[in-house]
Coordinates of C-alpha atoms in Angstrom, one line a residue:
Chain V
M17 CA 23.5 147.8 176.6
L18 CA 20.2 148.4 178.7
N19 CA 18.7 151.4 176.4
D20 CA 17.3 148.3 173.6
I21 CA 14.6 148.6 176.2
T22 CA 11.6 148.9 174.1
F23 CA 8.8 146.9 176.0
G24 CA 6.4 149.4 178.5
Q25 CA 7.5 152.6 176.5
Y26 CA 4.9 154.7 174.8
Y27 CA 4.7 155.7 171.2
P28 CA 3.1 159.6 171.4
G29 CA 0.5 159.2 168.3
N30 CA -3.0 160.4 167.0
G31 CA -4.2 157.7 165.1
V32 CA -7.2 155.0 166.1
I33 CA -5.6 152.9 168.5
H34 CA -4.7 155.9 169.4
K35 CA -7.3 157.2 170.2
M36 CA -9.7 153.9 171.8
D37 CA -10.6 153.0 175.5
P38 CA -7.8 151.4 177.4
R39 CA -10.0 149.2 178.8
A40 CA -11.3 148.6 175.5
K41 CA -7.4 147.5 174.6
I42 CA -6.4 146.1 177.3
L43 CA -9.3 143.2 177.2
F44 CA -9.2 143.3 173.0
T45 CA -5.3 142.0 173.7
I46 CA -6.0 139.3 176.2
A47 CA -8.8 138.2 173.7
F48 CA -6.4 138.8 170.9
I49 CA -3.9 136.4 172.4
V50 CA -6.1 133.7 173.6
L51 CA -7.4 133.5 169.8
S52 CA -4.1 133.3 168.9
F53 CA -3.7 130.5 171.4
I54 CA -7.1 129.0 169.4
A55 CA -6.8 129.0 166.4
G56 CA -5.4 125.5 165.4
N57 CA -3.8 125.7 162.3
A58 CA -2.1 127.6 159.4
V59 CA -5.5 129.4 157.7
S60 CA -6.7 131.2 161.5
L61 CA -3.1 131.6 162.1
L62 CA -2.5 133.5 159.4
L63 CA -6.5 135.0 159.7
V64 CA -5.1 136.0 163.4
T65 CA -1.8 137.4 162.0
F66 CA -3.4 139.9 159.7
A67 CA -5.9 141.1 162.0
L68 CA -2.6 142.7 164.0
G69 CA -0.7 143.2 160.5
A70 CA -4.6 145.5 160.1
V71 CA -4.8 146.9 163.6
I72 CA -0.7 148.1 163.7
L73 CA -0.6 150.4 159.9
L74 CA -4.1 151.4 162.0
S75 CA -1.9 152.3 165.0
R76 CA 0.2 153.9 162.5
I77 CA 3.6 153.0 164.6
P78 CA 6.2 152.0 161.9
L79 CA 6.0 148.7 161.9
K80 CA 10.4 148.7 162.3
M81 CA 9.6 149.4 166.0
Y82 CA 6.8 146.3 166.7
L83 CA 10.8 144.3 164.8
K84 CA 12.1 145.5 167.3
T85 CA 10.4 144.1 170.5
L86 CA 10.9 141.1 169.2
K87 CA 14.9 140.9 169.5
P88 CA 15.4 140.0 173.2
I89 CA 13.1 137.2 172.5
I90 CA 14.0 135.5 169.9
P91 CA 16.4 132.7 172.5
I92 CA 13.0 131.9 173.7
I93 CA 12.2 131.2 170.4
I94 CA 14.8 129.6 169.4
L95 CA 14.4 127.5 172.9
T96 CA 10.5 126.5 172.1
S97 CA 10.9 125.4 168.6
I98 CA 13.3 123.6 169.3
I99 CA 12.0 121.6 172.8
N100 CA 8.8 121.3 170.6
A101 CA 10.4 119.9 167.1
L102 CA 12.1 117.2 169.3
Y103 CA 9.3 116.3 171.6
V104 CA 6.4 116.5 168.9
S105 CA 5.9 113.4 167.4
S106 CA 3.1 113.5 165.0
G107 CA 3.0 113.1 160.9
K108 CA 5.7 112.0 158.7
V109 CA 9.4 111.1 159.7
L110 CA 11.5 113.9 158.6
V111 CA 14.6 113.2 160.6
E112 CA 15.9 109.9 162.8
W113 CA 19.6 109.8 164.3
Q114 CA 20.2 108.5 167.2
F115 CA 17.7 109.7 169.9
I116 CA 16.7 112.7 167.7
T117 CA 13.5 112.4 165.9
I118 CA 11.8 114.9 164.0
T119 CA 8.4 114.3 162.5
S120 CA 6.3 116.9 160.3
G121 CA 4.0 117.4 163.0
G122 CA 6.7 118.3 165.1
L123 CA 8.0 121.1 163.1
L124 CA 4.0 122.4 162.2
T125 CA 3.8 123.6 166.6
A126 CA 7.5 124.7 166.2
V127 CA 6.3 127.4 163.3
Y128 CA 2.9 127.7 165.2
M129 CA 4.6 128.1 168.6
S130 CA 7.2 130.9 167.4
T131 CA 4.4 132.9 165.2
R132 CA 2.2 132.5 168.5
I133 CA 4.9 133.8 170.6
A134 CA 5.5 136.3 167.9
L135 CA 1.6 137.6 167.6
L136 CA 2.3 138.2 171.5
I137 CA 4.5 139.5 172.2
M138 CA 3.5 142.0 169.2
C139 CA 0.1 142.2 170.3
S140 CA 1.0 142.9 174.2
S141 CA 3.6 146.1 172.6
M142 CA 1.3 148.0 170.1
L143 CA -1.2 148.0 174.2
T144 CA 1.9 150.0 175.6
Y145 CA 3.3 152.3 172.8
T146 CA -0.3 153.3 172.7
T147 CA -1.7 153.4 175.7
T148 CA 0.2 155.9 178.1
P149 CA 0.7 154.9 181.6
T150 CA -1.0 156.7 183.3
Q151 CA -3.6 155.6 180.9
L152 CA -2.8 152.1 181.0
T153 CA -3.0 152.1 185.2
D154 CA -6.3 154.0 185.0
A155 CA -8.1 151.3 182.9
I156 CA -6.4 148.6 185.3
E157 CA -7.6 150.8 188.2
R158 CA -11.7 151.0 187.0
L159 CA -10.5 147.1 185.2
L160 CA -10.5 145.8 189.4
S161 CA -11.9 148.2 190.8
P162 CA -15.1 145.6 191.0
L163 CA -11.6 144.2 194.1
K164 CA -12.8 147.3 196.7
Y165 CA -15.6 145.4 198.1
I166 CA -12.8 142.8 199.3
K167 CA -11.1 145.4 200.6
L168 CA -8.4 145.8 198.4
D169 CA -6.7 149.1 198.3
V170 CA -7.2 149.7 194.0
H171 CA -5.8 153.5 193.9
S172 CA -2.5 152.5 195.5
L173 CA -1.8 149.8 193.2
A174 CA -2.4 151.4 190.4
M175 CA -0.5 154.9 191.7
M176 CA 2.4 152.4 192.7
M177 CA 2.4 151.1 188.8
T178 CA 2.2 154.5 187.7
I179 CA 5.0 155.2 189.8
A180 CA 6.7 151.6 188.6
L181 CA 6.8 152.9 185.0
R182 CA 8.0 156.6 185.3
F183 CA 11.0 155.9 187.2
I184 CA 12.0 152.8 185.0
P185 CA 14.3 155.0 182.7
T186 CA 15.3 157.3 185.5
L187 CA 16.3 153.8 187.0
I188 CA 18.4 152.1 183.9
E189 CA 20.0 155.3 183.7
E190 CA 21.3 155.5 186.9
T191 CA 22.6 152.0 186.7
E192 CA 23.9 152.6 183.6
K193 CA 26.3 155.2 185.5
I194 CA 26.9 153.4 188.4
M195 CA 28.2 151.2 186.1
S196 CA 31.2 153.1 184.7
A197 CA 31.8 154.4 188.2
Q198 CA 32.6 151.2 189.3
K199 CA 34.2 150.1 185.9
A200 CA 36.0 153.5 186.0
R201 CA 37.4 152.1 189.9
G202 CA 38.1 148.8 188.4
A203 CA 35.4 146.3 188.7
D204 CA 35.3 144.1 186.3
M205 CA 32.0 142.7 184.7
E206 CA 32.4 141.3 181.6
N207 CA 34.1 139.0 182.4
G208 CA 34.6 135.1 184.9
G209 CA 32.0 132.8 185.3
L210 CA 28.1 133.6 186.0
L211 CA 28.6 133.6 189.2
K212 CA 31.4 135.6 189.4
R213 CA 29.5 138.0 187.1
I214 CA 26.3 137.4 189.8
K215 CA 28.6 138.8 192.4
A216 CA 30.4 142.2 190.5
L217 CA 26.5 143.1 190.2
I218 CA 26.8 143.7 194.2
P219 CA 28.4 147.0 193.7
V220 CA 26.3 147.8 191.2
L221 CA 22.7 146.9 192.7
I222 CA 23.9 148.8 197.0
P223 CA 24.3 152.9 196.0
L224 CA 21.5 152.1 193.0
L225 CA 18.8 150.5 196.3
I226 CA 20.6 152.9 198.2
S227 CA 19.2 155.8 196.0
S228 CA 16.1 154.6 195.0
F229 CA 15.2 155.0 199.0
R230 CA 16.2 158.8 199.0
R231 CA 14.6 159.1 195.1
A232 CA 11.0 158.1 196.7
S233 CA 10.9 159.8 200.3
E234 CA 11.3 162.9 198.0
L235 CA 9.1 162.2 195.7
A236 CA 6.2 161.3 198.7
D237 CA 7.3 164.9 199.7
A238 CA 6.3 166.3 196.2
M239 CA 3.5 164.1 195.7
E240 CA 2.8 165.3 199.2
C241 CA 3.1 168.6 198.2
R242 CA 0.8 168.9 195.0
C243 CA -2.8 167.4 197.8
Y244 CA -1.8 164.1 196.4
H245 CA -3.7 161.7 199.7
G246 CA -4.8 159.1 198.7
G247 CA -7.3 158.5 196.0
K248 CA -10.2 159.6 198.4
G249 CA -11.6 162.6 195.9
R250 CA -9.2 161.7 193.5
T251 CA -10.1 163.2 189.9
R252 CA -9.2 162.9 185.8
I253 CA -8.4 165.1 183.5
K254 CA -8.9 162.7 181.1
K255 CA -12.5 160.5 181.6
L256 CA -12.7 157.0 180.2
H257 CA -15.7 156.2 178.1
M258 CA -16.7 153.7 175.5
G259 CA -16.9 155.3 172.0
L260 CA -17.4 153.8 167.9
I261 CA -14.3 153.5 167.1
D262 CA -14.1 151.1 170.5
L263 CA -18.2 149.1 168.9
V264 CA -16.4 148.8 166.2
S265 CA -13.4 147.2 167.0
L266 CA -15.6 144.9 170.0
I267 CA -17.3 144.0 166.2
A268 CA -13.8 143.3 163.9
L269 CA -12.8 141.5 166.6
A270 CA -15.6 138.9 167.3
A271 CA -15.5 138.6 163.2
V272 CA -11.7 137.5 164.0
F273 CA -13.3 135.2 167.0
V274 CA -15.6 133.8 164.5
G275 CA -13.3 132.8 162.2
V276 CA -10.6 131.4 163.7
I277 CA -13.1 129.1 165.4
F278 CA -14.2 128.1 161.1
A279 CA -10.6 128.0 160.1
N280 CA -10.6 125.8 162.8
A281 CA -13.5 123.3 162.0
C282 CA -13.3 123.7 158.9
L283 CA -9.9 121.9 158.0
S284 CA -9.5 119.1 161.3
G285 CA -12.9 118.3 161.0
V286 CA -15.9 118.5 164.0
L287 CA -14.6 116.5 165.7
Y288 CA -11.1 118.6 166.6
S289 CA -13.0 121.8 167.0
L290 CA -15.0 120.0 168.9
F291 CA -12.1 119.1 171.3
I292 CA -10.4 123.3 171.6
G293 CA -14.3 124.1 172.7
G294 CA -14.2 121.6 175.6
V295 CA -11.3 122.7 176.8
L296 CA -12.8 126.2 177.0
Chain Z
M20 CA 2.2 195.4 201.7
E21 CA 0.2 192.6 203.1
P22 CA 2.1 189.9 204.6
I23 CA 1.4 186.3 202.5
I24 CA 3.8 184.5 205.0
Q25 CA 4.3 185.6 208.6
I26 CA 6.9 183.6 211.1
N27 CA 6.9 185.0 214.7
D28 CA 9.5 183.2 217.2
L29 CA 10.4 179.5 215.0
E30 CA 11.6 177.0 216.3
F31 CA 12.9 173.9 215.5
S32 CA 15.1 171.5 216.2
Y33 CA 16.0 167.9 214.1
T34 CA 17.0 164.6 215.5
V35 CA 20.4 162.5 213.3
E36 CA 19.4 159.3 215.0
E37 CA 16.7 158.5 217.3
D38 CA 16.9 158.3 221.1
A39 CA 19.7 161.4 220.7
T40 CA 19.7 164.9 221.8
P41 CA 17.8 166.9 219.1
I42 CA 20.1 169.6 217.4
P43 CA 18.6 172.8 217.9
L44 CA 18.1 174.6 214.7
F45 CA 16.2 178.1 214.6
Q46 CA 16.0 179.5 217.8
G47 CA 13.0 182.3 217.8
V48 CA 13.8 183.0 214.0
S49 CA 10.8 185.7 213.1
L50 CA 10.6 186.9 209.2
S51 CA 7.5 188.4 206.6
I52 CA 7.0 187.4 202.8
E53 CA 5.1 190.3 201.2
K54 CA 2.1 189.5 198.9
G55 CA 3.7 189.7 195.3
S56 CA 7.1 189.8 196.8
F57 CA 10.6 188.1 195.4
T58 CA 11.9 187.1 197.8
A59 CA 16.0 185.2 197.5
I60 CA 17.4 183.5 200.7
L61 CA 21.1 182.9 200.4
G62 CA 22.8 180.4 203.1
H63 CA 25.6 177.6 202.7
N64 CA 24.8 174.2 203.4
G65 CA 23.5 173.4 206.9
S66 CA 22.1 177.1 207.2
G67 CA 18.5 175.8 207.5
K68 CA 17.1 177.0 204.6
S69 CA 16.3 174.2 203.3
T70 CA 14.5 173.4 206.2
L71 CA 13.4 176.6 206.6
A72 CA 11.7 176.1 202.5
R73 CA 9.2 172.7 203.6
M74 CA 8.4 175.2 207.4
L75 CA 6.8 177.2 204.0
N76 CA 3.8 174.7 203.6
G77 CA 3.7 172.3 206.4
M78 CA 5.9 169.4 204.7
L79 CA 8.1 170.9 208.9
L80 CA 6.0 171.8 211.5
P81 CA 7.8 173.7 214.0
D82 CA 8.4 173.1 217.7
G83 CA 7.6 176.6 218.6
G84 CA 6.5 179.9 217.0
T85 CA 4.2 180.5 215.0
V86 CA 3.8 180.1 211.0
T87 CA 1.0 181.8 209.4
V88 CA 0.2 181.5 205.7
N89 CA -3.0 183.6 204.7
G90 CA -3.2 183.8 208.3
M91 CA -3.7 179.6 208.4
D92 CA -1.3 178.0 211.0
T93 CA 0.6 175.4 209.3
T94 CA 0.4 173.4 212.4
D95 CA -3.6 173.6 212.1
Q96 CA -4.3 169.8 210.3
D97 CA -8.2 171.6 208.1
S98 CA -6.1 173.9 206.6
Q99 CA -3.1 171.2 205.6
L100 CA -4.8 171.3 201.9
A101 CA -5.8 174.5 201.8
I102 CA -1.9 175.8 202.4
R103 CA -0.5 173.7 199.9
K104 CA -2.4 174.7 197.6
T105 CA -1.6 177.6 198.5
V106 CA 2.0 177.1 198.4
G107 CA 3.4 175.3 196.4
L108 CA 7.1 173.6 196.8
V109 CA 9.4 172.8 194.0
F110 CA 12.7 171.1 195.0
Q111 CA 15.7 170.8 193.6
N112 CA 16.1 167.4 192.1
P113 CA 13.6 167.7 188.9
D114 CA 13.5 163.5 188.4
N115 CA 12.8 162.8 192.0
Q116 CA 9.1 165.3 192.2
I117 CA 7.4 163.9 188.8
V118 CA 5.4 161.5 188.8
S119 CA 3.7 160.6 185.6
S120 CA 5.8 159.7 182.6
I121 CA 3.5 162.2 180.0
V122 CA 4.2 166.1 180.6
E123 CA 0.3 166.6 180.4
E124 CA -0.7 164.0 182.4
D125 CA 2.2 164.9 185.3
V126 CA 0.7 168.5 185.5
A127 CA -2.2 167.4 186.2
F128 CA -1.6 165.1 189.4
G129 CA -2.3 168.4 191.7
P130 CA -5.0 169.7 190.3
E131 CA -6.8 165.2 190.2
N132 CA -5.7 165.6 194.4
L133 CA -8.4 169.0 194.3
G134 CA -10.5 166.9 193.0
L135 CA -11.7 169.4 190.0
P136 CA -13.2 168.8 187.5
S137 CA -12.2 166.9 184.4
D138 CA -12.5 170.8 182.1
E139 CA -11.0 172.4 184.6
I140 CA -7.9 170.8 185.0
R141 CA -7.7 170.8 180.8
K142 CA -7.6 173.9 181.5
R143 CA -5.2 175.1 184.2
V144 CA -2.6 172.6 182.0
D145 CA -3.2 173.9 179.4
H146 CA -2.7 177.8 180.9
A147 CA 0.7 176.3 183.6
L148 CA 2.1 174.8 180.2
Q149 CA 2.1 178.2 178.4
A150 CA 2.8 180.3 181.3
V151 CA 6.4 177.6 182.1
D152 CA 6.4 177.5 178.0
M153 CA 6.3 173.9 177.5
L154 CA 2.9 173.6 176.2
S155 CA 4.3 172.0 172.8
Y156 CA 5.4 168.9 174.6
A157 CA 1.9 168.9 176.8
D158 CA 2.3 164.5 174.9
H159 CA 5.8 164.3 175.8
S160 CA 7.5 161.8 177.7
T161 CA 9.2 163.5 180.6
N162 CA 11.9 161.1 180.7
R163 CA 13.7 162.7 177.4
L164 CA 13.0 166.4 178.8
S165 CA 16.3 167.9 179.6
G166 CA 17.1 168.9 182.9
G167 CA 15.9 172.9 182.9
Q168 CA 12.7 171.4 181.2
K169 CA 11.4 169.0 183.9
Q170 CA 12.6 170.8 186.8
R171 CA 9.6 173.5 184.4
I172 CA 7.4 171.2 184.1
A173 CA 7.5 170.6 188.2
I174 CA 7.3 173.7 188.1
A175 CA 4.3 174.0 185.5
G176 CA 3.1 171.3 188.0
V177 CA 2.4 172.7 191.0
L178 CA 1.4 176.3 188.8
A179 CA -1.8 174.6 188.3
M180 CA -3.0 174.3 191.9
N181 CA -3.2 178.3 191.4
P182 CA -0.6 178.7 194.1
S183 CA 0.0 182.7 195.3
C184 CA 3.5 181.8 196.0
L185 CA 6.0 179.9 194.8
V186 CA 9.1 178.1 197.2
L187 CA 11.6 176.7 195.4
D188 CA 14.2 174.4 196.9
E189 CA 17.7 175.5 195.3
P190 CA 15.8 175.0 191.6
T191 CA 19.2 175.4 189.3
A192 CA 21.6 173.2 191.3
M193 CA 21.6 169.9 189.7
L194 CA 20.5 171.6 186.1
D195 CA 24.0 172.8 183.6
P196 CA 24.0 176.8 182.8
K197 CA 21.1 177.1 180.1
G198 CA 18.6 175.1 182.5
R199 CA 19.7 177.3 185.5
K200 CA 18.7 180.6 182.7
E201 CA 16.2 178.9 181.5
V202 CA 14.6 178.3 185.3
L203 CA 15.7 181.8 186.6
D204 CA 14.2 183.6 183.7
T205 CA 11.0 181.7 184.3
V206 CA 10.4 181.8 187.6
R207 CA 11.3 185.9 187.4
R208 CA 8.2 185.5 184.8
L209 CA 5.9 184.3 186.9
N210 CA 6.7 187.0 189.7
R211 CA 6.4 190.2 187.5
E212 CA 3.6 188.9 185.2
Q213 CA 1.8 187.2 187.2
G214 CA 2.3 188.3 190.7
I215 CA 3.6 185.1 192.1
T216 CA 5.1 185.8 195.4
V217 CA 8.7 184.1 195.1
V218 CA 10.5 182.8 197.1
L219 CA 14.0 181.2 196.5
I220 CA 16.5 179.7 197.7
T221 CA 19.8 179.5 196.9
H222 CA 23.3 179.4 196.8
Y223 CA 24.2 180.9 194.2
M224 CA 24.5 184.8 194.9
E225 CA 24.3 185.3 191.1
E226 CA 20.1 184.5 191.9
A227 CA 19.7 185.9 194.5
A228 CA 20.7 189.5 192.8
L229 CA 17.2 189.0 190.4
A230 CA 15.7 189.3 193.6
D231 CA 13.9 192.7 195.5
R232 CA 15.2 190.9 199.3
C233 CA 18.0 189.2 200.1
I234 CA 18.4 187.2 202.8
V235 CA 21.3 185.8 203.8
M236 CA 21.1 182.9 206.9
E237 CA 23.5 181.4 208.8
H238 CA 23.4 178.1 211.5
G239 CA 19.7 178.9 211.4
R240 CA 20.1 182.8 212.4
V241 CA 19.8 185.4 209.9
L242 CA 22.8 187.1 209.1
L243 CA 20.9 189.5 206.5
D244 CA 18.0 191.4 205.5
G245 CA 17.0 193.9 203.1
T246 CA 17.6 194.6 199.3
P247 CA 20.2 192.5 197.3
N248 CA 22.3 196.2 197.0
E249 CA 22.2 195.8 200.8
V250 CA 23.0 193.3 201.2
F251 CA 26.4 192.4 199.3
A252 CA 28.1 195.5 200.9
H253 CA 28.3 193.6 203.2
R254 CA 31.5 192.2 202.3
Q255 CA 33.0 190.9 205.4
T256 CA 29.8 189.3 206.8
L257 CA 29.2 187.3 203.2
E258 CA 32.7 186.3 203.1
Q259 CA 32.6 185.1 206.3
T260 CA 29.5 183.0 205.5
G261 CA 31.3 181.2 202.9
L262 CA 29.6 182.2 199.7
T263 CA 30.6 182.8 196.8
M264 CA 30.4 186.6 195.3
P265 CA 29.3 187.0 192.0
A266 CA 32.5 188.1 189.5
A267 CA 31.1 191.4 189.4
C268 CA 30.8 192.6 192.8
Q269 CA 33.9 190.5 193.3
L270 CA 35.0 193.0 190.4
A271 CA 33.9 196.2 192.1
Y272 CA 35.1 195.0 195.3
E273 CA 38.7 194.6 194.4
L274 CA 38.8 198.0 192.7
Q275 CA 37.6 198.8 195.6
D276 CA 40.9 198.3 197.6
M277 CA 42.4 200.2 195.0
G278 CA 40.2 203.3 195.5
I279 CA 38.4 203.3 192.4
S280 CA 34.4 203.1 193.6
L281 CA 32.0 201.7 191.5
E282 CA 28.6 203.7 190.9
P283 CA 26.2 202.2 191.3
F284 CA 27.0 199.1 192.7
P285 CA 27.2 196.6 190.4
L286 CA 25.8 192.8 191.0
T287 CA 25.4 191.2 187.5
E288 CA 27.8 191.3 185.0
A289 CA 25.3 194.3 182.4
D290 CA 25.4 196.2 184.9
C291 CA 29.2 196.3 185.9
I292 CA 29.7 196.8 182.5
A293 CA 28.2 199.8 182.7
A294 CA 29.6 201.3 186.0
L295 CA 32.7 200.6 184.4
E296 CA 32.1 203.1 181.6
K297 CA 30.4 205.0 183.8
T298 CA 34.0 205.7 185.5
L299 CA 36.4 205.0 183.4
S300 CA 34.7 208.5 180.6
K301 CA 34.9 209.9 183.9

């Protein structure tokens, strides 16, 4: 059950996207998500979808891997779709039954919103699939480095993230072991109401917490033995540098951006795009 | 031979909980580990062998007496990094000493801490991975590896700092027989081919048989010290410590009781077969 978590995992590869600078990848991912929310009509949203499709092809990671990340968020997509369909009222009225009114505008918004959430998830899994956790934290460390001037310990923050990412699979494995052990002693985890099931988790969480503390202390010893003494004077095996790939992707991203704004403006009238421009 | 680690009159006590009276563990232990040697430290739980391992690179500091590594005192704060660079420590649980999710990035952790330039780190990482025969796994995820592979990565992580001495604290205790063999073969090869001093801490006598020198500890004291052959000859003392004999030794002892002595005294299965054949052909 817990093994289904694919989000946040690295998928080894040697494609163009793998070779991009992780800092550029983080910034582009954020820009892309913003872009998918700016896209206000079918054409511009399709443009964004095609752009992501192209990047997925370039990443040389099977499409199946991306679709897998969508599975856990299907309930969220359905829920937001229902809420959007019920609460947005614009355009033609399609269904009117007691207090339920579904309009064409509401349905459209529901479809747009679902597409955006799917794009958001796939885009961020692209980032984690093609970037090793260390590269990721390294990039975050560099991007946040201006915060050093307000006395924020950016290095420790990045190190904590690296270790957290490293221990997610280990702790999942451990949780499963403890759950089996407790089940073998007659613990009932699957039946009963919500409260009962939450209570049933306590005998799993306590041993997990204790063992995590032991792990943390052993890891700290091992890190000290390997000469770790904070971020001072530390170098990295891989230097980050922006290259041609990053420049080309910046141009591509800018082109999509212009395309989206253009599609928004042409199809929804100048006023609408001005409104969006005003919001931004 | 010149010693790499010198322990003189080591004293150490530990406290179980705060404000409790310290329990003495070491009361005047002296040992020296020679350069390029392969030493096994044997002992049961509570014999002080793991505490001793942590003394060797200054993770724990003596209450009395001295521990010196290449002439550097472990209590000297300024040589702390130099000592840890010289004596690499590998722990029991491979899962709890791997820092990064990617093999090569984990191996790079040590040299990165030493502040080496990127291309030097790359060279050392490749070299270390080669030495433990894991180079083809460089870009793999660390959590998909077997226990033996994880432990070899942990060894590579320490090797990348170019240590002259490797201290392994029960490195095989959590591994299956295949993983144990992988790790032991690696350690033995590093000792033979690269001249790295090895201190192997274990409670398996079979593993101690691989060493040039074998030290048996009990309650913080050195009980026996010598070549595996010399040490394994002290049958009664060993039996009192509760250590399990390798099957080959057990057989040889029982044959001895029946008046048949195997020559030379076998420590491993292969030796035992050879000795048996020799005795039978007489």
